[in-house]
GROMACS .gro file of C-alpha atoms in nm:
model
  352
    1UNK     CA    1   0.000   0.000   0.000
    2UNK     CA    2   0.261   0.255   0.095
    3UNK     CA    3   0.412   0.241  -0.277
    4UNK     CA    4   0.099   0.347  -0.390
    5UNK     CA    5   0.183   0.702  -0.243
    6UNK     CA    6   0.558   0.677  -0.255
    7UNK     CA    7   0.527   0.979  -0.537
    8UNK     CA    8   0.353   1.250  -0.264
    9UNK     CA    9   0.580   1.473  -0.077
   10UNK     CA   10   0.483   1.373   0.250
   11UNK     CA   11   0.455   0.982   0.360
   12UNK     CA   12   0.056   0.865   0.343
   13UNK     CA   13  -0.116   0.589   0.454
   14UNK     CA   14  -0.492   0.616   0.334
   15UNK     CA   15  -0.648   0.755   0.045
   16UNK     CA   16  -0.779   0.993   0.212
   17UNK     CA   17  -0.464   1.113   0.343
   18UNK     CA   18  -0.343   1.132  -0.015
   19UNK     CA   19  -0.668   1.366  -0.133
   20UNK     CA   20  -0.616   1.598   0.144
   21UNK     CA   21  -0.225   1.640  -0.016
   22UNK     CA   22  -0.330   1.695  -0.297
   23UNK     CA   23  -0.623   1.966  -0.189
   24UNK     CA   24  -0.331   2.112  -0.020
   25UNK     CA   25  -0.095   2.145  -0.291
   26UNK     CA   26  -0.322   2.244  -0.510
   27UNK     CA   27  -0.473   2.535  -0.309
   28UNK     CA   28  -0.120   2.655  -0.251
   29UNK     CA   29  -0.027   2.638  -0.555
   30UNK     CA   30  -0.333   2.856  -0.655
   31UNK     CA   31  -0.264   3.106  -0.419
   32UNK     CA   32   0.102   3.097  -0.542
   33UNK     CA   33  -0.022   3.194  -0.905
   34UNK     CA   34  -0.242   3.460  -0.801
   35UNK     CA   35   0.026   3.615  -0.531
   36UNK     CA   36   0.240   3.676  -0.882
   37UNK     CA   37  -0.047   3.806  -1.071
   38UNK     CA   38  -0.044   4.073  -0.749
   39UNK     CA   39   0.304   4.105  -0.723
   40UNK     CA   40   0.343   4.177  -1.129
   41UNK     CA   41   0.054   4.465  -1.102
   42UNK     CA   42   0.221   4.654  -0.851
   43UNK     CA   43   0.557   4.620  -1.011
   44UNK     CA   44   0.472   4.739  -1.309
   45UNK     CA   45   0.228   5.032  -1.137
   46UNK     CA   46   0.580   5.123  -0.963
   47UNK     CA   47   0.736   5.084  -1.285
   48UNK     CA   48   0.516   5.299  -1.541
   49UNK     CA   49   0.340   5.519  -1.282
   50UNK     CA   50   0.417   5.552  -0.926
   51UNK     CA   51   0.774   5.710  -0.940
   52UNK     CA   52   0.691   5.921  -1.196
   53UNK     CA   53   0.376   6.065  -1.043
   54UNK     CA   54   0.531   6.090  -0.629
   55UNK     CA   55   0.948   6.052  -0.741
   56UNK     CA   56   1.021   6.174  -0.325
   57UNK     CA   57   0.724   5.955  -0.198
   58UNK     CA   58   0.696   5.609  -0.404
   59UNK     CA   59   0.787   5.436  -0.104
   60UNK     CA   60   0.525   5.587   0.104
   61UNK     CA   61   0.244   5.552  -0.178
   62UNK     CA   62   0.352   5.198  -0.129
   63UNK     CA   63   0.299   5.157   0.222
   64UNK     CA   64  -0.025   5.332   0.182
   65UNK     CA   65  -0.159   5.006  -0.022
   66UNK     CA   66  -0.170   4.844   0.226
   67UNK     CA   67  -0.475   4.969   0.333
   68UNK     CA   68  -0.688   4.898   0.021
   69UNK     CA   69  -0.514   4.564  -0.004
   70UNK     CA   70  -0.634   4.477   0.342
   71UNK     CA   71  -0.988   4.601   0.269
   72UNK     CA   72  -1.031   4.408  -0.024
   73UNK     CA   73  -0.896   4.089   0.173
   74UNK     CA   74  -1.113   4.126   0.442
   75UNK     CA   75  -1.480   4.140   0.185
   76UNK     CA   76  -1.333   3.875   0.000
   77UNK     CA   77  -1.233   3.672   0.268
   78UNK     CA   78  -1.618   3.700   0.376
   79UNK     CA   79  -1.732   3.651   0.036
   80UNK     CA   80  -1.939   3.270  -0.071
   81UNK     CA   81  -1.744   3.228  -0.362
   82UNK     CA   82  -1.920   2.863  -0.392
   83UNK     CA   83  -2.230   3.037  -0.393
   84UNK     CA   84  -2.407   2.954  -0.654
   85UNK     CA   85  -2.453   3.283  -0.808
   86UNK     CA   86  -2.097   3.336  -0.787
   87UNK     CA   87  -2.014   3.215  -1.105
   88UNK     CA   88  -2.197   3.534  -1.219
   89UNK     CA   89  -2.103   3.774  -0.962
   90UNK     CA   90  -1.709   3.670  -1.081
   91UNK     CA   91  -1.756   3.708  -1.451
   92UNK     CA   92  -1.700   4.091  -1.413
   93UNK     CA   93  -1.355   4.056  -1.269
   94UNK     CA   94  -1.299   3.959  -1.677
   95UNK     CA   95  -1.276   4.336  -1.716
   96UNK     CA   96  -0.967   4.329  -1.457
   97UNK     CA   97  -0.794   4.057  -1.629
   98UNK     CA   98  -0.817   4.246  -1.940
   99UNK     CA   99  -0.696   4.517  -1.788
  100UNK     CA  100  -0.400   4.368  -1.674
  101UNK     CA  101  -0.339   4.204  -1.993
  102UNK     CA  102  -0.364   4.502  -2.191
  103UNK     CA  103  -0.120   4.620  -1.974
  104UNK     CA  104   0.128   4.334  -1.947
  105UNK     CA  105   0.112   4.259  -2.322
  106UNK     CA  106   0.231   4.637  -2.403
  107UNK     CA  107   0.518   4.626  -2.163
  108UNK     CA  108   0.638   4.258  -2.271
  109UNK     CA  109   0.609   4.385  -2.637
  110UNK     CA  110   0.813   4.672  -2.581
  111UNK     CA  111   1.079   4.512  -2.360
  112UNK     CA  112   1.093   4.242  -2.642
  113UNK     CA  113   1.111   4.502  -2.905
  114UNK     CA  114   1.400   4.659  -2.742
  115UNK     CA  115   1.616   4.290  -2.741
  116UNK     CA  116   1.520   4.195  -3.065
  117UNK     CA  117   1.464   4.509  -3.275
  118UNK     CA  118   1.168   4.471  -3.554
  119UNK     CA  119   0.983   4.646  -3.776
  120UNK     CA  120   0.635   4.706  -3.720
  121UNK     CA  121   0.713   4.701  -3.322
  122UNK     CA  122   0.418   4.547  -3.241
  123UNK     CA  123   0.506   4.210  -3.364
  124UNK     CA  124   0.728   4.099  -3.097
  125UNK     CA  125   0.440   4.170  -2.852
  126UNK     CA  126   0.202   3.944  -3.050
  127UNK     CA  127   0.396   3.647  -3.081
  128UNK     CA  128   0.462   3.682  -2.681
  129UNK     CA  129   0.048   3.646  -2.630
  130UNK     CA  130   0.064   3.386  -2.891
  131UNK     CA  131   0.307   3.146  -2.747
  132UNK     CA  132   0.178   3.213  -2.390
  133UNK     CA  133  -0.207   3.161  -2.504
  134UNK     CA  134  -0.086   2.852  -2.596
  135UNK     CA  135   0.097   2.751  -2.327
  136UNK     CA  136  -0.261   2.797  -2.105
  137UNK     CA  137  -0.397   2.587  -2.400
  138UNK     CA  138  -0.177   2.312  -2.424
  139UNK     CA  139  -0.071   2.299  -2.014
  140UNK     CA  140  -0.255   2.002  -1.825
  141UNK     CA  141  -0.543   2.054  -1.562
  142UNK     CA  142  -0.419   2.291  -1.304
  143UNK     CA  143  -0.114   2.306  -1.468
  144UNK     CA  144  -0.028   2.629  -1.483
  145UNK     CA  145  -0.108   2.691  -1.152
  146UNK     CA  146   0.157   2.450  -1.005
  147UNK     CA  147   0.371   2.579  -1.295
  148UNK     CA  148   0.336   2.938  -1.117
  149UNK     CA  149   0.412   2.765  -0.811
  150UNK     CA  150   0.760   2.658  -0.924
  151UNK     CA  151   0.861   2.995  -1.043
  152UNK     CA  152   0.719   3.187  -0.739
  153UNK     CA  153   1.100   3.116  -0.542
  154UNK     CA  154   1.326   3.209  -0.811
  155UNK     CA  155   1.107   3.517  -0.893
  156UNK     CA  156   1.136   3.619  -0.539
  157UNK     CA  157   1.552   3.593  -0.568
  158UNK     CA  158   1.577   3.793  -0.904
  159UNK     CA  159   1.396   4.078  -0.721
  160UNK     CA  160   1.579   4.067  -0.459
  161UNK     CA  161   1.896   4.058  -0.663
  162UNK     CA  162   1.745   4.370  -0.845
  163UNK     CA  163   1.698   4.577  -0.582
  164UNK     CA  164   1.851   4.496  -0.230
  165UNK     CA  165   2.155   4.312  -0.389
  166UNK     CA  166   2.201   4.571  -0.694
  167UNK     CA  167   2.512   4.720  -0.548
  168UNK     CA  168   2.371   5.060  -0.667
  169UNK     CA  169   2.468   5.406  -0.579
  170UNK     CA  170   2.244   5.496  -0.293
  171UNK     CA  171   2.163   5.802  -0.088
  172UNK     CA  172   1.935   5.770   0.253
  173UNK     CA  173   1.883   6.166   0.252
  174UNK     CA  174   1.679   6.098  -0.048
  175UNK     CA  175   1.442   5.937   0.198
  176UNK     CA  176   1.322   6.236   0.364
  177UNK     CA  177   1.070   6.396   0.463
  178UNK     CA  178   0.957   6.069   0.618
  179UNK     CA  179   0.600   6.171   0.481
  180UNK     CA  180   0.750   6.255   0.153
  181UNK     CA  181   0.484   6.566  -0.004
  182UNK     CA  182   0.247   6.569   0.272
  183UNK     CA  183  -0.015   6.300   0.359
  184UNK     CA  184  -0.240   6.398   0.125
  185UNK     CA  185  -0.009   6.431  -0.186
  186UNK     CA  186   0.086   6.094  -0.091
  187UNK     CA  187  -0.285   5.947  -0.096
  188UNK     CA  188  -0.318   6.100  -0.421
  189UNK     CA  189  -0.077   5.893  -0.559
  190UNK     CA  190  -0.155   5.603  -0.409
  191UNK     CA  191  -0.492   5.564  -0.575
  192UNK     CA  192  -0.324   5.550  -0.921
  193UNK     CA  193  -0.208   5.167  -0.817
  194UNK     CA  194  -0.494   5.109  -0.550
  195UNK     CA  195  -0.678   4.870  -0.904
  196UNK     CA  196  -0.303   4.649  -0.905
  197UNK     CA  197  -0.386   4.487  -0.568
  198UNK     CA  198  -0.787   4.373  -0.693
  199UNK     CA  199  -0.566   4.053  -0.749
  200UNK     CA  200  -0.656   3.946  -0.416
  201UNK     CA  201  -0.978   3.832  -0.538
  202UNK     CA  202  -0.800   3.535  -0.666
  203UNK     CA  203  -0.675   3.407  -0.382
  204UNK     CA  204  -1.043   3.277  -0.323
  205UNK     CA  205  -1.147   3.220  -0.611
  206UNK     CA  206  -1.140   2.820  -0.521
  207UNK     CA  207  -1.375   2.676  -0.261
  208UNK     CA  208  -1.125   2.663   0.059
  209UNK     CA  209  -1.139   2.505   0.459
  210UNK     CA  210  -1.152   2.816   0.723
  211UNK     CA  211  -0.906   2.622   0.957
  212UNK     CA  212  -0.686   2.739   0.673
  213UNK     CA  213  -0.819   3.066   0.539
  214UNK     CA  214  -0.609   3.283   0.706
  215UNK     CA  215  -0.260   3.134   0.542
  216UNK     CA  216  -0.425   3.386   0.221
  217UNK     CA  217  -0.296   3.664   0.438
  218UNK     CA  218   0.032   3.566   0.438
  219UNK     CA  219  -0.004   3.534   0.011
  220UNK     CA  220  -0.166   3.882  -0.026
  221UNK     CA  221   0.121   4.038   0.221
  222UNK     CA  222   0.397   3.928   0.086
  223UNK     CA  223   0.384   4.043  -0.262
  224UNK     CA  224   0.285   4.385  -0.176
  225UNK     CA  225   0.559   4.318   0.108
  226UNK     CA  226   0.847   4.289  -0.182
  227UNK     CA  227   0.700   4.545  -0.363
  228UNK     CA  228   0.718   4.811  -0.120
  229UNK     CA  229   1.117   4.671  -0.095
  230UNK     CA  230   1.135   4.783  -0.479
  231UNK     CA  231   1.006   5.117  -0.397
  232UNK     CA  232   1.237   5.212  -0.123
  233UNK     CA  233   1.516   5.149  -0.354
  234UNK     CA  234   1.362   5.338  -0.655
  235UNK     CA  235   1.351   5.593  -0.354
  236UNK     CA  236   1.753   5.532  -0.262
  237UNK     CA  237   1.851   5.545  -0.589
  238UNK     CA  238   1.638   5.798  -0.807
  239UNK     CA  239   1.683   5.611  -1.144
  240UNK     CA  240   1.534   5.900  -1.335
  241UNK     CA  241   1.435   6.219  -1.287
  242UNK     CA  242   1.079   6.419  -1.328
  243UNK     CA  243   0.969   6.433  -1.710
  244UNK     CA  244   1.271   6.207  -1.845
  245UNK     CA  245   1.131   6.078  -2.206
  246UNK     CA  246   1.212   5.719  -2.140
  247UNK     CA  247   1.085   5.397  -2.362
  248UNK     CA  248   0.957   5.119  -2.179
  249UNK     CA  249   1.247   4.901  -2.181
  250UNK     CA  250   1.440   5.194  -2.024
  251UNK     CA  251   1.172   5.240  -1.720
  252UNK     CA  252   1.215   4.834  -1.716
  253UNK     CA  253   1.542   4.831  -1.660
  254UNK     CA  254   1.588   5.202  -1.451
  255UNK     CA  255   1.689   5.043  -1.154
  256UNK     CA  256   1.954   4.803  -1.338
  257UNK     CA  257   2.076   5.085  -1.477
  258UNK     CA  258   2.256   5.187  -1.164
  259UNK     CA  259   2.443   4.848  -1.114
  260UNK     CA  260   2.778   4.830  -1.081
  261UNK     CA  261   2.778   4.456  -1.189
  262UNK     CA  262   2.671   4.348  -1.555
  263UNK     CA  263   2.547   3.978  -1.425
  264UNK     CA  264   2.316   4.179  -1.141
  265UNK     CA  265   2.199   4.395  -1.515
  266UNK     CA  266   2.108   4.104  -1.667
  267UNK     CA  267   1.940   3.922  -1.410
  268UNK     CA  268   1.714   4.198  -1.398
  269UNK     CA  269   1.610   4.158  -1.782
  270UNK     CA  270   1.564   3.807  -1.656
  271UNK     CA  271   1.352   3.869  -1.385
  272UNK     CA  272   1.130   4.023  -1.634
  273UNK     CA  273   1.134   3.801  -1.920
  274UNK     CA  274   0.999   3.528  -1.663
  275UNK     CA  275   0.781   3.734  -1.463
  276UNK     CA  276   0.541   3.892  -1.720
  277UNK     CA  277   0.504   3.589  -1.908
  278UNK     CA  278   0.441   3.381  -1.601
  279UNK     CA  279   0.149   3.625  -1.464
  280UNK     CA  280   0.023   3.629  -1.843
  281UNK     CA  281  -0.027   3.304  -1.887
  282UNK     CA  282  -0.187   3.294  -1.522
  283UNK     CA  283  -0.379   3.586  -1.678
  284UNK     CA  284  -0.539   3.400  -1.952
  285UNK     CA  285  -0.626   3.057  -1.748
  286UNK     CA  286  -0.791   3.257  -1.523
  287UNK     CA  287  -1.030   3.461  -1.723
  288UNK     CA  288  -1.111   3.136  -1.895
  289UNK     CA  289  -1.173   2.925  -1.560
  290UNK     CA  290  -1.392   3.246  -1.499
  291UNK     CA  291  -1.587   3.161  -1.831
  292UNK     CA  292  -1.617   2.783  -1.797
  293UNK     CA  293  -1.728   2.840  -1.453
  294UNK     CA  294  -2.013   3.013  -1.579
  295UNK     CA  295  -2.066   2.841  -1.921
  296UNK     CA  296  -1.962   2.469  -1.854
  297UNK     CA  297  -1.977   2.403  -2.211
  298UNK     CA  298  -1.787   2.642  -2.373
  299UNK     CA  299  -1.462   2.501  -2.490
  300UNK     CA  300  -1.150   2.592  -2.308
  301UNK     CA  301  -0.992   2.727  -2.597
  302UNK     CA  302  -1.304   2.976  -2.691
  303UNK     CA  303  -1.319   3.045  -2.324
  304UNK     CA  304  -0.896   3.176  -2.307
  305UNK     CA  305  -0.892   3.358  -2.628
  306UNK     CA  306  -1.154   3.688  -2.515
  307UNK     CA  307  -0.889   3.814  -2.232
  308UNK     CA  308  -0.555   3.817  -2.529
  309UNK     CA  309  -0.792   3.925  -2.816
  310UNK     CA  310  -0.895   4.207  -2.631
  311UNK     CA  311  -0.553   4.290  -2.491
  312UNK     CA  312  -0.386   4.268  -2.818
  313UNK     CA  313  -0.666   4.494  -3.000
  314UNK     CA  314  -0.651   4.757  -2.702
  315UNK     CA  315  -0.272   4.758  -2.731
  316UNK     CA  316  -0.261   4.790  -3.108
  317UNK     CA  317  -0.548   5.011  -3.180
  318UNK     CA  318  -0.387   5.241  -2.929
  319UNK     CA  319  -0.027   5.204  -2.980
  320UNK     CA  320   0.086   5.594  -2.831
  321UNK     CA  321  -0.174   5.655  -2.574
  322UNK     CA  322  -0.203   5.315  -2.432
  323UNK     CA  323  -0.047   5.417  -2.126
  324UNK     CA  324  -0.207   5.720  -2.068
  325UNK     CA  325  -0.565   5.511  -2.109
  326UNK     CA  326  -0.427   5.276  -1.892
  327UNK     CA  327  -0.307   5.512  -1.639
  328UNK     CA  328  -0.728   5.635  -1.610
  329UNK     CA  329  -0.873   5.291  -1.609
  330UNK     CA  330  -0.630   5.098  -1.405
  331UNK     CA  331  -0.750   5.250  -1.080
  332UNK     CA  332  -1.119   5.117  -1.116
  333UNK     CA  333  -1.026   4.732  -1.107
  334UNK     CA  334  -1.056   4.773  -0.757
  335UNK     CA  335  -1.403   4.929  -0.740
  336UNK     CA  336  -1.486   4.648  -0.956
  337UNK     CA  337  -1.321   4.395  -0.739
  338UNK     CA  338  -1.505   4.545  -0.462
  339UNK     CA  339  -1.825   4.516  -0.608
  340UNK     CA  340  -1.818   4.192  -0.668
  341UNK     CA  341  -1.689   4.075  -0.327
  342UNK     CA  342  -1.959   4.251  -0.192
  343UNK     CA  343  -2.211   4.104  -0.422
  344UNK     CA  344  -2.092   3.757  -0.319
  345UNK     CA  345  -2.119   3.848   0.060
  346UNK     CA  346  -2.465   3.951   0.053
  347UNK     CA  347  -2.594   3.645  -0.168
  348UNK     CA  348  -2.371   3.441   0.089
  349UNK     CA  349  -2.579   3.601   0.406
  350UNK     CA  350  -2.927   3.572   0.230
  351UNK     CA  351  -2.913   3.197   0.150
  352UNK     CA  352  -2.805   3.098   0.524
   0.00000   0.00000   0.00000
């Protein structure tokens, strides 16, 4: 009997030892894919956005998501996502992913662009949502969830390489005021990457056991955790000043800029050819786990291809102001988010 469970990673003597494993690993693996999907969004809001709208008070704007995060966490952690009505409730959370997509897909396509130069630009971008719409195709069941899983520790290292380890020049006057331009500047600037953390969502987007509910904390924390790290260094460091005309591969790699070491440089292109086509992939499986949920017979590859079609028509129609479009409509994934949560709560509390 035991070789029948030699292959698990802890030693099992029942089968129902061996389906509570596997409920285990599976739920932390989803939690694992959604904690990048979080930790890519506020990257990239820190990236394209934050520093350039609060340069003195990134870090702070940072802290400040904290509270939103925690807000969100707390209605979803309430929410009946078995309900059954929440198949529906989650469908809107499509317009997130998209979102997020459109965003993703026009950084990856101009980091891309930069490495392998082509003419038209966006060509690079397009075969980067074709190869990773296929990869959500072609991956097993739950595959590229425990995929995510496997990349979430090396992730974790490259950032810290790019950041704590970068051996950058750094100044800790630049750090001060401690409240940066006031409390309320701050706020301000905090709300342009309040919609990155509606990823939070995810992390119950399963059915789970409360004796274990509260590990999604820990999974919602630490992301935003290693993000604030990135935006005390952009704080140390200042890798660009106010109104600097930068492409995107230059904001990508602002930080590695700074090195002193060309392997630290490179890791940091590494970091993000691994990261953004990690969370896009997670991207597209979950928009079309959203669909399937709600339309059991669609199939699975109808049900991935709305979330890249959209991105990639969003990202081409608008090739110049995609940022600035993205810069107004980013904020609202959390209102949306919220919405839903809330939705879910209240059909939760009417059916007990």
């Amino acid at each position: 009997m035991q070789s029948l469970f030699k292959q698990t990673r802890t030693r099992v003597h029942t089968p129902q030892a061996q389906q509570r494993e596997r409920e285990r690993g599976l739920l932390s693996a989803a939690r694992s894919c959604a904690a990048i999907q979080l930790g890519t969004q506020l990257l990239l809001w820190i990236f394209f956005y934050g520093y350039d709208q609060a340069q003195q008070a990134v870090w702070q704007s940072a802290l400040m998501l904290l509270l939103p995060l925690g807000a969100l966490w707390l209605v979803w952690k309430s929410a009946a996502a078995d309900h059954p009505a929440g198949k529906w409730w989650m469908l809107p959370l499509l317009l997130c992913l998209l979102a997020d997509a459109a965003l993703m897909v026009t950084a990856l396509g101009g980091f891309v662009s930069q490495l392998v130069p082509n003419d038209p630009a966006w060509v690079p971008g397009l075969l980067s949502v074709g190869i990773c719409y296929l990869a959500a195709l072609r991956s097993r069941e739950r595959g590229v969830k425990y995929g995510s899983a496997v990349m979430a520790v090396p992730l974790v290292v490259l950032l810290l390489f790019g950041t704590v380890f970068l051996r950058a020049s750094t100044r800790s006057d630049r750090m001060w005021p401690i409240l940066g331009d006031g409390l309320l500047s701050t706020a301000k600037s905090a709300l342009g990457g309040i919609g990155a953390v509606w990823n939070v969502s995810i992390l119950f987007a399963l059915p789970r056991r409360p004796k274990v509910l509260w590990k999604s904390c820990g999974w919602a924390v630490v992301p935003w955790a290693l993000c604030t790290v990135c935006a005390v260094w952009f704080g140390f460091v200042r890798p660009w000043a106010a109104g600097d005309d930068l492409a995107i591969s230059e904001k990508m790699m602002g930080l590695a800029r700074h090195a002193h070491s060309v392997i630290l440089y490179e890791m940091s292109g590494i970091l993000w050819m691994l990261l953004i086509p990690t969370s896009l992939i997670a991207c597209f499986s979950t928009g079309g786990e959203l669909l399937t949920r709600a339309f059991p017979r669609m199939p699975l590859w109808a049900a991935l291809l709305p979330v890249p079609a959209l991105a990639c028509t969003a990202a081409l129609a608008f090739p110049e102001n995609i940022f600035g479009l993205l810069g107004t409509a980013l904020p609202w994934r959390w209102v949306i988010s919220l919405i839903c949560g809330l939705g879910l709560v209240i059909a939760g509390r009417r059916q007990k």
